[in-house]
Each structure stands twice: as C-alpha cells, then as structure tokens.
Coordinates of C-alpha atoms and ligand atoms in Angstrom, one line a residue:
M331 CA -13.7 -26.3 5.0
K332 CA -12.0 -26.4 1.7
A333 CA -15.4 -27.1 0.0
K334 CA -16.9 -24.0 1.7
I335 CA -14.0 -21.8 0.5
D336 CA -14.1 -23.2 -3.0
T337 CA -17.9 -22.6 -3.2
F338 CA -17.4 -19.0 -2.1
M339 CA -14.6 -18.5 -4.6
E340 CA -16.6 -20.0 -7.4
E341 CA -19.2 -17.3 -6.9
V342 CA -16.5 -14.6 -6.7
K343 CA -15.0 -15.9 -10.0
T344 CA -18.3 -16.1 -11.8
R345 CA -18.9 -12.4 -11.1
N346 CA -15.3 -11.3 -11.5
G347 CA -13.7 -13.9 -13.7
H348 CA -11.7 -11.3 -15.7
E349 CA -10.1 -9.8 -12.7
P350 CA -7.2 -12.0 -11.6
E351 CA -5.6 -9.6 -9.0
F352 CA -8.9 -9.0 -7.3
I353 CA -9.6 -12.8 -7.2
Q354 CA -6.1 -13.3 -5.7
A355 CA -6.7 -10.8 -2.9
V356 CA -10.1 -12.2 -2.1
Q357 CA -8.8 -15.8 -2.1
E358 CA -6.1 -14.9 0.5
V359 CA -8.8 -13.4 2.8
A360 CA -11.3 -16.2 2.2
E361 CA -8.7 -18.9 3.1
T362 CA -8.3 -17.4 6.6
V363 CA -11.6 -15.6 7.3
I364 CA -14.1 -18.3 6.2
P365 CA -12.8 -20.8 8.8
Y366 CA -13.2 -18.1 11.4
I367 CA -16.7 -17.2 10.3
V368 CA -17.8 -20.8 10.4
K369 CA -16.6 -21.1 14.0
H370 CA -18.4 -17.9 15.1
K371 CA -22.1 -18.0 15.2
I372 CA -22.7 -14.2 15.0
Y373 CA -21.0 -14.1 11.6
N374 CA -22.2 -17.4 10.1
G375 CA -25.0 -17.4 7.6
K376 CA -25.0 -13.7 7.1
N377 CA -23.1 -13.6 3.8
I378 CA -20.9 -10.9 5.2
L379 CA -17.9 -11.7 3.1
L380 CA -20.0 -11.9 0.0
R381 CA -21.2 -8.4 0.8
M382 CA -17.7 -7.2 1.4
V383 CA -16.4 -8.4 -2.0
E384 CA -19.0 -6.3 -3.9
P385 CA -17.9 -2.6 -4.0
E386 CA -20.5 -0.2 -2.6
R387 CA -19.9 1.9 -5.7
L388 CA -17.6 1.7 -8.7
I389 CA -17.1 5.0 -10.6
S390 CA -15.4 5.0 -14.0
F391 CA -15.0 8.2 -16.1
R392 CA -13.4 9.8 -19.1
V393 CA -10.4 12.0 -18.5
A394 CA -9.6 14.1 -21.6
W395 CA -6.6 16.4 -21.5
V396 CA -4.3 18.3 -23.9
D397 CA -0.5 17.7 -24.1
D398 CA 2.2 20.4 -24.6
S399 CA 2.0 20.0 -28.4
G400 CA -1.8 20.4 -28.5
V401 CA -2.7 16.7 -29.0
I402 CA -5.8 15.6 -27.2
H403 CA -5.5 12.4 -25.0
V404 CA -8.2 10.3 -23.3
N405 CA -7.5 8.3 -20.2
R406 CA -9.8 6.3 -17.9
G407 CA -10.3 7.5 -14.4
Y408 CA -11.7 5.4 -11.5
R409 CA -12.8 5.6 -7.9
I410 CA -13.8 2.3 -6.2
Q411 CA -15.8 3.0 -3.0
M412 CA -15.5 -0.4 -1.4
N413 CA -16.8 -0.3 2.1
S414 CA -17.9 2.6 4.4
A415 CA -19.1 0.6 7.4
I416 CA -16.5 2.1 9.8
G417 CA -15.8 5.5 8.3
P418 CA -15.6 7.5 5.1
Y419 CA -13.9 5.7 2.1
K420 CA -10.2 6.2 2.4
G421 CA -7.4 5.1 0.1
G422 CA -4.9 6.2 -2.5
L423 CA -5.0 7.1 -6.2
R424 CA -2.6 5.3 -8.6
F425 CA -1.5 6.7 -11.9
H426 CA 0.1 3.9 -13.9
P427 CA -0.5 2.5 -17.4
T428 CA -1.4 -0.9 -15.9
V429 CA -4.3 0.5 -13.9
N430 CA -7.6 -1.2 -14.5
A431 CA -10.7 -2.2 -12.5
S432 CA -9.1 -5.5 -11.3
I433 CA -6.0 -3.8 -9.9
L434 CA -8.1 -1.1 -8.2
K435 CA -10.6 -3.5 -6.8
F436 CA -7.9 -5.6 -5.3
L437 CA -6.3 -2.5 -3.7
A438 CA -9.7 -1.2 -2.5
F439 CA -10.5 -4.6 -1.0
E440 CA -7.1 -4.8 0.8
Q441 CA -7.6 -1.2 2.0
V442 CA -10.8 -2.1 3.9
F443 CA -8.9 -4.6 6.1
K444 CA -5.9 -2.4 6.4
N445 CA -7.8 0.7 7.4
S446 CA -9.8 -1.4 10.0
L447 CA -6.4 -2.6 11.5
T448 CA -5.2 1.0 12.0
T449 CA -7.7 1.5 14.9
L450 CA -8.9 4.7 13.1
P451 CA -12.4 5.3 11.7
M452 CA -11.7 4.9 8.0
G453 CA -13.6 2.8 5.3
G454 CA -11.8 1.5 2.3
G455 CA -11.5 2.8 -1.3
K456 CA -9.0 3.2 -4.1
G457 CA -8.8 5.0 -7.4
G458 CA -6.6 6.2 -10.2
S459 CA -6.1 6.2 -13.9
D460 CA -4.1 4.4 -16.6
F461 CA -2.4 7.8 -17.2
N462 CA 1.4 7.4 -17.3
P463 CA 3.1 10.4 -15.6
K464 CA 6.6 9.2 -16.8
G465 CA 8.1 11.5 -19.4
K466 CA 5.3 14.1 -19.0
S467 CA 6.0 17.7 -18.3
D468 CA 4.8 19.3 -15.0
D469 CA 2.2 21.3 -17.1
E470 CA 0.9 18.1 -18.7
V471 CA 0.6 16.4 -15.3
M472 CA -1.2 19.5 -14.0
R473 CA -3.7 19.5 -16.9
F474 CA -4.3 15.8 -16.4
C475 CA -4.8 16.2 -12.6
H476 CA -7.2 19.1 -13.1
S477 CA -9.2 17.2 -15.7
F478 CA -9.3 14.1 -13.4
M479 CA -10.6 16.2 -10.5
L480 CA -13.2 18.0 -12.6
E481 CA -15.1 14.7 -12.4
L482 CA -13.8 13.1 -9.2
N483 CA -14.8 16.1 -7.1
R484 CA -18.5 15.3 -7.2
H485 CA -17.9 11.8 -5.6
I486 CA -15.5 12.7 -2.8
G487 CA -15.5 15.0 0.3
P488 CA -13.9 15.2 3.8
N489 CA -16.8 13.2 5.3
T490 CA -17.5 11.0 2.2
D491 CA -14.3 9.8 0.6
V492 CA -10.7 11.1 1.1
P493 CA -8.2 10.0 -1.5
A494 CA -4.4 10.2 -1.2
G495 CA -1.3 9.1 -3.1
D496 CA -0.1 5.7 -4.3
I497 CA 2.2 4.7 -7.3
G498 CA 2.6 7.7 -9.6
V499 CA 0.8 10.1 -7.3
G500 CA 3.0 12.0 -4.9
A501 CA 3.2 15.6 -3.5
R502 CA 3.1 17.2 -7.0
E503 CA -0.1 15.4 -8.1
I504 CA -1.8 15.9 -4.7
G505 CA -1.1 19.6 -5.0
F506 CA -2.7 19.9 -8.5
L507 CA -5.7 17.7 -7.4
F508 CA -6.3 19.8 -4.2
G509 CA -6.0 23.1 -6.1
M510 CA -8.8 22.1 -8.5
Y511 CA -11.0 20.6 -5.8
K512 CA -10.7 23.9 -3.8
K513 CA -11.5 25.9 -6.9
I514 CA -14.6 24.0 -7.9
R515 CA -16.0 23.5 -4.4
N516 CA -14.9 26.8 -2.9
E517 CA -13.9 25.1 0.3
F518 CA -10.6 24.4 2.1
T519 CA -11.0 21.0 3.7
G520 CA -9.2 17.8 4.4
V521 CA -10.5 16.2 1.2
L522 CA -7.1 14.7 0.3
T523 CA -4.2 13.6 2.5
G524 CA -0.5 13.8 1.7
K525 CA -0.9 17.6 1.3
G526 CA 2.0 19.9 1.6
L527 CA 3.0 21.0 5.1
S528 CA 2.0 24.7 4.5
W529 CA -1.5 23.8 3.3
G530 CA -2.9 21.2 5.7
G531 CA -0.5 18.3 5.3
S532 CA 0.8 16.3 8.3
K533 CA 4.3 16.0 9.3
I534 CA 5.7 12.4 8.8
R535 CA 3.0 11.5 6.2
P536 CA 5.6 11.2 3.4
E537 CA 7.8 9.0 5.6
A538 CA 4.9 7.1 7.2
T539 CA 4.6 4.0 5.0
G540 CA 8.3 3.2 4.8
Y541 CA 8.9 4.0 8.5
G542 CA 5.8 2.0 9.5
T543 CA 6.9 -1.0 7.5
V544 CA 10.3 -1.0 9.3
Y545 CA 8.6 -0.4 12.7
F546 CA 6.4 -3.4 12.0
A547 CA 9.4 -5.5 11.0
Q548 CA 11.1 -4.4 14.2
S549 CA 8.2 -5.6 16.3
M550 CA 8.3 -8.9 14.5
L551 CA 12.0 -9.3 15.0
K552 CA 11.6 -8.4 18.7
T553 CA 9.5 -11.5 19.2
K554 CA 12.6 -13.5 18.3
N555 CA 14.9 -11.3 20.4
E556 CA 16.3 -9.8 17.2
N557 CA 16.6 -6.3 15.8
F558 CA 17.9 -4.4 12.7
E559 CA 21.4 -3.8 14.0
G560 CA 23.9 -5.2 11.6
K561 CA 21.2 -7.0 9.5
T562 CA 21.6 -7.1 5.7
V563 CA 18.4 -5.7 4.1
V564 CA 17.2 -6.1 0.6
I565 CA 14.6 -3.6 -0.6
S566 CA 12.8 -3.4 -4.0
G567 CA 11.4 -0.1 -5.5
S568 CA 12.9 3.3 -5.1
G569 CA 9.8 5.4 -4.8
N570 CA 8.2 6.9 -1.7
V571 CA 7.8 3.7 0.3
A572 CA 11.2 2.2 -0.5
Q573 CA 13.1 5.5 0.2
F574 CA 11.7 5.9 3.7
A575 CA 12.0 2.2 4.5
T576 CA 15.7 2.6 3.6
E577 CA 16.0 5.7 5.7
K578 CA 14.6 4.1 8.8
A579 CA 16.4 0.8 8.3
I580 CA 19.7 2.7 8.1
A581 CA 18.9 4.7 11.2
L582 CA 18.3 1.4 13.1
G583 CA 21.8 0.1 12.1
A584 CA 20.9 -2.1 9.1
N585 CA 23.0 -2.5 5.9
V586 CA 20.6 -1.8 3.0
V587 CA 22.2 -3.3 -0.1
T588 CA 19.6 -3.0 -2.9
L589 CA 16.9 -0.8 -4.4
S590 CA 15.2 -1.1 -7.8
D591 CA 12.7 0.2 -10.3
S592 CA 11.0 -1.3 -13.3
G593 CA 14.3 -1.2 -15.2
G594 CA 16.2 -3.5 -12.8
Y595 CA 18.0 -3.3 -9.4
I596 CA 21.2 -1.9 -7.9
Y597 CA 23.4 -3.9 -5.6
D598 CA 25.7 -1.9 -3.4
K599 CA 27.7 -4.4 -1.3
D600 CA 29.1 -1.5 0.9
G601 CA 25.5 -0.5 1.8
I602 CA 23.4 2.5 0.9
D603 CA 24.2 5.1 3.5
S604 CA 22.4 8.4 4.2
E605 CA 24.5 10.3 1.6
K606 CA 23.8 7.8 -1.1
L607 CA 20.1 7.8 -0.1
A608 CA 20.0 11.6 -0.5
F609 CA 21.5 11.1 -4.0
I610 CA 18.7 8.6 -4.8
M611 CA 15.9 10.8 -3.4
D612 CA 17.2 13.7 -5.6
L613 CA 17.5 11.4 -8.6
K614 CA 14.0 9.9 -8.3
N615 CA 12.0 12.8 -6.8
N616 CA 13.5 15.9 -8.5
K617 CA 15.3 14.7 -11.6
R618 CA 12.7 11.9 -12.1
G619 CA 15.6 9.6 -13.3
R620 CA 16.2 5.9 -13.3
I621 CA 17.9 3.8 -10.6
S622 CA 20.4 2.5 -13.1
E623 CA 22.1 6.0 -13.0
Y624 CA 23.2 5.2 -9.4
V625 CA 26.1 3.1 -10.6
K626 CA 27.5 6.0 -12.7
T627 CA 28.2 7.9 -9.4
Y628 CA 28.8 5.0 -7.1
T629 CA 31.0 2.9 -9.4
S630 CA 31.6 0.0 -7.0
A631 CA 27.8 -0.8 -7.1
E632 CA 26.3 -3.1 -9.8
F633 CA 23.1 -2.6 -11.9
H634 CA 21.2 -5.7 -12.9
A635 CA 18.9 -4.8 -15.8
R636 CA 15.3 -6.3 -15.8
K637 CA 15.9 -8.3 -12.6
T638 CA 14.5 -8.2 -9.1
P639 CA 16.7 -8.2 -6.1
W640 CA 15.5 -11.4 -4.4
G641 CA 18.6 -13.4 -5.3
V642 CA 20.8 -11.2 -3.1
K643 CA 21.6 -12.9 0.3
C644 CA 19.9 -11.1 3.1
D645 CA 18.4 -11.3 6.6
V646 CA 15.4 -9.1 6.0
A647 CA 13.5 -8.4 2.7
L648 CA 11.2 -5.5 2.2
P649 CA 9.3 -5.6 -1.1
C650 CA 8.3 -2.0 -1.7
A651 CA 7.6 -1.7 -5.4
T652 CA 4.4 -3.3 -6.7
Q653 CA 2.0 -6.3 -6.7
N654 CA 3.2 -9.8 -7.7
E655 CA 6.9 -8.7 -7.8
L656 CA 8.0 -11.7 -5.6
H657 CA 7.3 -15.1 -6.9
Q658 CA 7.4 -18.6 -5.5
E659 CA 11.0 -19.2 -6.8
D660 CA 12.1 -15.9 -5.3
A661 CA 10.6 -16.9 -1.9
K662 CA 12.5 -20.2 -2.1
T663 CA 15.8 -18.4 -2.9
L664 CA 15.3 -16.0 0.0
L665 CA 14.6 -18.9 2.4
N666 CA 17.6 -20.8 1.1
N667 CA 19.8 -17.7 1.7
G668 CA 18.7 -17.5 5.3
C669 CA 16.2 -14.7 5.2
I670 CA 14.3 -14.6 8.5
C671 CA 11.9 -11.8 8.0
V672 CA 9.8 -10.4 5.1
A673 CA 7.6 -7.3 5.6
E674 CA 5.6 -6.0 2.6
G675 CA 5.8 -2.3 2.1
A676 CA 4.0 -2.6 -1.2
N677 CA 0.4 -4.0 -1.6
M678 CA 0.4 -7.7 -2.4
P679 CA 4.0 -7.9 -3.7
S680 CA 4.2 -11.6 -2.9
T681 CA 2.3 -14.0 -5.1
T682 CA 0.0 -16.5 -3.3
D683 CA 2.5 -19.3 -3.8
A684 CA 5.3 -17.1 -2.4
V685 CA 3.2 -16.3 0.7
H686 CA 2.5 -20.1 1.2
E687 CA 6.3 -20.7 1.0
F688 CA 7.0 -18.2 3.8
I689 CA 4.3 -19.5 6.0
K690 CA 5.3 -23.1 5.4
A691 CA 8.9 -22.2 6.5
K692 CA 7.4 -20.4 9.5
I693 CA 9.6 -17.3 9.1
L694 CA 8.4 -13.8 10.1
F695 CA 6.1 -12.8 7.2
A696 CA 3.9 -9.7 7.3
P697 CA 1.3 -9.0 4.6
G698 CA 1.1 -5.4 3.3
K699 CA -2.3 -4.8 4.8
A700 CA -0.6 -5.0 8.2
S701 CA 3.0 -3.8 7.6
N702 CA 2.3 -0.9 5.2
A703 CA -0.7 0.4 7.1
G704 CA 1.4 3.2 8.6
G705 CA 0.8 5.4 5.5
V706 CA -2.9 5.4 5.7
A707 CA -2.8 5.5 9.5
T708 CA -0.9 8.8 9.2
S709 CA -3.4 9.9 6.6
G710 CA -6.0 9.3 9.3
L711 CA -3.9 11.5 11.6
E712 CA -3.8 14.2 8.9
M713 CA -7.6 14.1 8.7
S714 CA -7.9 14.5 12.5
Q715 CA -5.5 17.5 12.5
N716 CA -7.5 19.0 9.6
S717 CA -10.8 18.6 11.5
L718 CA -9.2 20.1 14.6
R719 CA -7.4 22.8 12.6
I720 CA -4.2 22.1 14.4
S721 CA -0.9 20.7 13.5
W722 CA 1.0 18.1 15.6
T723 CA 4.8 18.1 15.9
R724 CA 6.9 15.6 14.0
K725 CA 7.7 13.9 17.3
E726 CA 4.0 13.6 18.2
V727 CA 3.0 12.1 14.8
D728 CA 5.9 9.7 14.8
A729 CA 5.0 8.5 18.3
R730 CA 1.4 7.9 17.3
L731 CA 2.6 6.1 14.2
K732 CA 4.8 3.8 16.3
D733 CA 1.9 3.1 18.7
I734 CA -0.4 2.2 15.8
M735 CA 2.1 -0.2 14.2
E736 CA 2.6 -1.8 17.6
D737 CA -1.2 -2.1 18.0
I738 CA -1.5 -3.7 14.6
H739 CA 1.3 -6.1 15.5
Q740 CA -0.6 -7.1 18.7
S741 CA -3.8 -7.6 16.8
C742 CA -2.0 -9.9 14.4
I743 CA -0.7 -11.9 17.4
E744 CA -4.2 -12.0 19.0
Y745 CA -5.9 -13.5 15.9
G746 CA -2.9 -15.2 14.2
K747 CA -1.1 -17.2 16.9
D748 CA -1.2 -20.9 16.2
D749 CA -1.1 -23.6 18.9
D750 CA 2.6 -24.2 18.4
G751 CA 3.3 -20.5 19.0
F752 CA 3.9 -19.6 15.4
V753 CA 2.3 -16.3 14.4
D754 CA 0.6 -16.4 11.1
Y755 CA 0.4 -12.7 10.4
V756 CA -1.7 -13.2 7.3
K757 CA -4.4 -15.0 9.3
G758 CA -4.0 -12.5 12.1
A759 CA -4.3 -9.4 9.9
N760 CA -7.2 -10.7 7.9
I761 CA -9.3 -11.8 10.9
A762 CA -8.6 -8.7 13.0
G763 CA -9.4 -6.5 10.0
F764 CA -12.5 -8.4 9.3
V765 CA -14.0 -8.5 12.8
K766 CA -14.3 -4.7 13.2
V767 CA -15.8 -4.2 9.8
A768 CA -18.2 -7.2 10.1
D769 CA -19.4 -6.0 13.5
A770 CA -20.2 -2.6 12.1
M771 CA -22.0 -4.1 9.1
L772 CA -24.1 -6.4 11.3
A773 CA -25.0 -3.4 13.5
Q774 CA -26.1 -1.3 10.5
G775 CA -28.3 -4.0 8.9
V776 CA -28.5 -5.1 5.3
V777 CA -27.7 -2.0 3.4
Ligands
NDP1760 P1 6.1 5.4 -6.2 O1 5.4 5.7 -7.4 O2 6.7 6.4 -5.3 O3 7.2 4.3 -6.5 C1 6.9 3.1 -7.1 C2 8.2 2.3 -7.2 O4 7.8 1.0 -7.6 C3 9.1 2.9 -8.3 O5 10.4 2.6 -7.9 C4 8.6 2.1 -9.5 O6 9.6 2.0 -10.5 C5 8.4 0.7 -8.9 N1 7.4 0.0 -9.7 C6 6.1 0.4 -10.0 N2 5.5 -0.4 -10.9 C7 6.4 -1.4 -11.1 C8 6.4 -2.6 -11.9 N3 5.3 -2.9 -12.6 N4 7.5 -3.3 -11.8 C9 8.6 -3.0 -11.1 N5 8.7 -1.9 -10.4 C10 7.6 -1.1 -10.4 O7 5.0 4.5 -5.3 P2 5.0 4.2 -3.8 O8 6.3 4.0 -3.3 O9 4.0 5.1 -3.1 O10 4.2 2.8 -3.8 C11 4.9 1.5 -3.8 C12 4.0 0.4 -3.3 O11 3.6 0.7 -2.0 C13 2.7 0.2 -4.1 O12 2.4 -1.2 -4.0 C14 1.7 1.0 -3.3 O13 0.4 0.5 -3.5 C15 2.2 0.7 -1.9 N6 1.8 1.6 -0.8 C16 2.0 2.9 -0.9 C17 1.6 3.8 0.1 C18 1.9 5.2 0.1 O14 1.6 5.9 1.1 N7 2.5 5.8 -0.9 C19 0.9 3.2 1.3 C20 0.8 1.8 1.3 C21 1.2 1.0 0.3 P3 9.4 2.8 -11.9 O15 9.8 4.2 -11.6 O16 10.3 2.2 -12.9 O17 7.9 2.7 -12.3
2IT1761 O1 -2.2 1.7 -0.1 C1 -2.3 2.6 0.7 O2 -2.5 2.4 1.9 C2 -2.0 4.0 0.3 N1 -1.7 4.2 -0.9 C3 -2.2 5.1 1.2 C4 -3.7 5.5 1.3 C5 -4.0 6.7 2.1 O3 -5.2 7.1 2.1 O4 -3.1 7.3 2.7

C-alpha cells in the first residue's frame, strides 16, 4: 500500500514540486483514500484521485489599483476552480500577503472534500490575492476590491462559482465585491455569500464557522460522555472563526483562556467572558487593532509576543488562525498537558507530523474539512435562501447548521471507525468526502 501511495505522490510532486502546502494536503488525503480505492472495485483503476488533484481551471490575473496618495500598485488575483462534479464551485477568497498558487490550491482541494461532507450540492474552489488589507484605508480596500471584481466577474456566477470570505475578506470586502459585480452584470443574485443581512445575506453566516467547530467538538466529546461545561479551552486567532468559536464555547460553559494573532497570544487565566469578547470584537472588527492591546484593558492577562498558545494547559484546543500553526512539538505539549480534544477551525492548522501525534495518541482530533465545514454549509443555506428569495430565521438556520454538523460527525464515524472503536476523523472525513465526489465523477464520465 505504501508503494502505491508513494508512486501516486511522486506523480503529484513532479507536477507540483514547488507547491509544498498543496502537496501536504494531497498527501493527507492520499494516505487515507488510496487504501479505500484499492479495496473498492468501482473506484480502482479509474485514476479518480489523479483527476481530482488537477484543478478544472486555474485563473490568475493582474489587479492594478491606486492608493490614497496616488501611487499605482499591482497585485496578483486568483480563482482556482477545483472540482464541479457535485455543484457550482464554492469557496472563499483570501487577501493576505502570503497568498500564492500553492496556498490556494491546497485550500481549493480541501474545499472539495469539505463541501461534499456538508450534504449540500457544492463543488470546490478558492481564490484571493496577495493584497494586504492591513493598514489600508477603507477607500483603498474598496478600490482594490472593485479592481479585483472587474476581472473576477467574468469567471463567476450564481450557477457557476460562488465565492465568499476567508482570511482578510469579511463583511466590508464582500460588500465592495458585490457592489461591483452588480454594477457590471446588472443583476442582483446570490453570486457571493457572507452578504449583509439587508442585501441577501443569511442569518448566522458570520457565526457559522466558529459555532460549527464547537458543535462538532461537542459531538466528539459526547462520544466520551463529555461536554464543554467547565473545560479549559485554548483558541488561536482572533478573527471571524476564533471570535465565534469563543462565543459558543463560553455559552456552553467553557473557560476560554487564550486568543492570538500573528503578533502573539493573550493568556487570561480568569477566562474570556462575554464582556471581554465584546471588547475583542470591537478591537479587531471596528478598530482593526492588535490582540496585544487586550492586556492594556485587562491588566491581569498576559501577552506573549511572537508565540502560539499551545503551551497553555487545556482540555480542548481549537486552532482557528491559519495553516501550519500547530507543529509536532506543540502537539506533544498539548498531549502531555492532558488535552483530550482538538477541533480545527482553521484550514490545515496542524502540520502532518502534529496530526500523526494526535492520531497515535487516539485523542479526539477533527480535521478542518470536517469541523470547520459549518461556514461553507451556511453559505450553501444562503444560496438556497437567495434562490427561493426568502430569509430564514436565526433559529431555523442555527438548527440546520447543528443538523449538518451532526451529519458530518456521523459520516466521519461511518467511514473512520477502526476495529478497536477508535474514530479516525481524518480517515472518515477524507473517505466520506471522496465517495460522493467520486461517484458523481464516475457517473459523468471522463470530462
Ligand atoms: P480572519 O481574517 O477573520 O482572521 C484571521 C486570524 O488569523 C487573525 O487573528 C490573524 O491575525 C490570524 N492569522 C492570519 N494569518 C496568520 C499567520 N500567518 N500567523 C498567525 N496568525 C495568523 O480570518 P478567518 O477567521 O475567517 O479565518 C481563519 C481560518 O479559518 C483560516 O484558516 C480560514 O481559511 C479558516 N476558515 C474560515 C472560514 C470562514 O467562514 N471565514 C470557513 C472555514 C475555515 P493577524 O490579524 O495578525 O493577521
Ligand atoms: O474555508 C472555507 O470553508 C471558507 N472560507 C468558507 C467558504 C464559503 O464559501 O463560505
């Protein structure tokens, strides 16, 4: 089996040798899906995984824009349309200086499996730019978004490809992008998700990724007769996903003691309560400040510059910042400190070695493509509401989100339960996500 996986990976590396994050994401899937393919005649010999690792279309384009002082800048824009076997391409846009084809291909590849897991009809895609929104004025961000959409608009549409937010793309950016799409195409459609509530957005979409991650962790804990009540929770990031994971964990009785950004992490031994979280949301979303500023107001808390929070003793860890932010040594530290559950809110935050540590220790470990799928699932619900031209209540969307996270958890158990009863959620998520897409690809022939 190892030889089969190695041969496959050699071919992937030959074609994509300069794309380490993409190779990492493919490797993780290959390790679990190839053994399944070999055992199942209908998939064997069809080169399905080889077809799945090649994007259906990769679009790269120039984005020129003018800053407030009249200087012209050039950024690179992308949209990776990875797989449309089960629905229109769907996935976020990331604006961050580290964005390149490797990062977006890994994200688009993960998205194919994640979207398949949601039970909704969505293919996988991802896009973005190496534009850095930090330190830019609202007008500069608007001009960038408008220029970006001037090109992107010809590649997307409500039945073709429906982008949304990701790192650096939130409500403000989606607004500017939607405004320009509507202007160019002269149509008001559900071409983007994460829209404002008064112009086609869905209730609970901003909360969905963070809430969904906690719902998924709750389902995992339940299998061990555990819950969040009284648990110490360590969270990284302080953006959209981290904020709402914190909100839900607090609501379920947990003690959240850390949050972070790329400057370092805060440790509040008394716990981040609702009032402190409101302060953080205002700081990050309105003032666009740094997490280090928290300790100026809450002076009993500590700020640890340029460090990640994994050394803090906890029961549950929720990495919600970015890829490869949790390394093998961090995994060992978490395990030594008695951590029983890790659910990824971010995409691929744990390195391959870290994932292997968690699985070897047989703790509850959920890969992002399962545990953070609530965001895109609620985007799918936004698409449905837009098509029906109706708007569901908060209660209704939240109930659907909960059901979907529970369904994903069940799928992971169905495909990931080992003979000794241990649930390998990585294997479960990869195979369950694969089967639905592979069946659709087989039905549609070699295209
Ligand atoms: P935001 O832009 O709202 O927040 C990102 C957070 O992560 C910030 O705190 C940011 O800190 C931190 N961060 C970003 N890059 C780095 C880095 N290189 N090192 C350390 N910290 C970093 O993004 P989201 O919360 O939306 O996204 C977070 C993660 O969740 C990403 O992996 C994303 O792909 C994933 N995700 C998001 C979904 C969504 O619906 N938004 C859905 C599913 C997954 P700083 O401000 O210093 O950059
Ligand atoms: O990684 C992700 O799932 C997202 N950034 C959300 C994608 C979406 O289309 O809502």
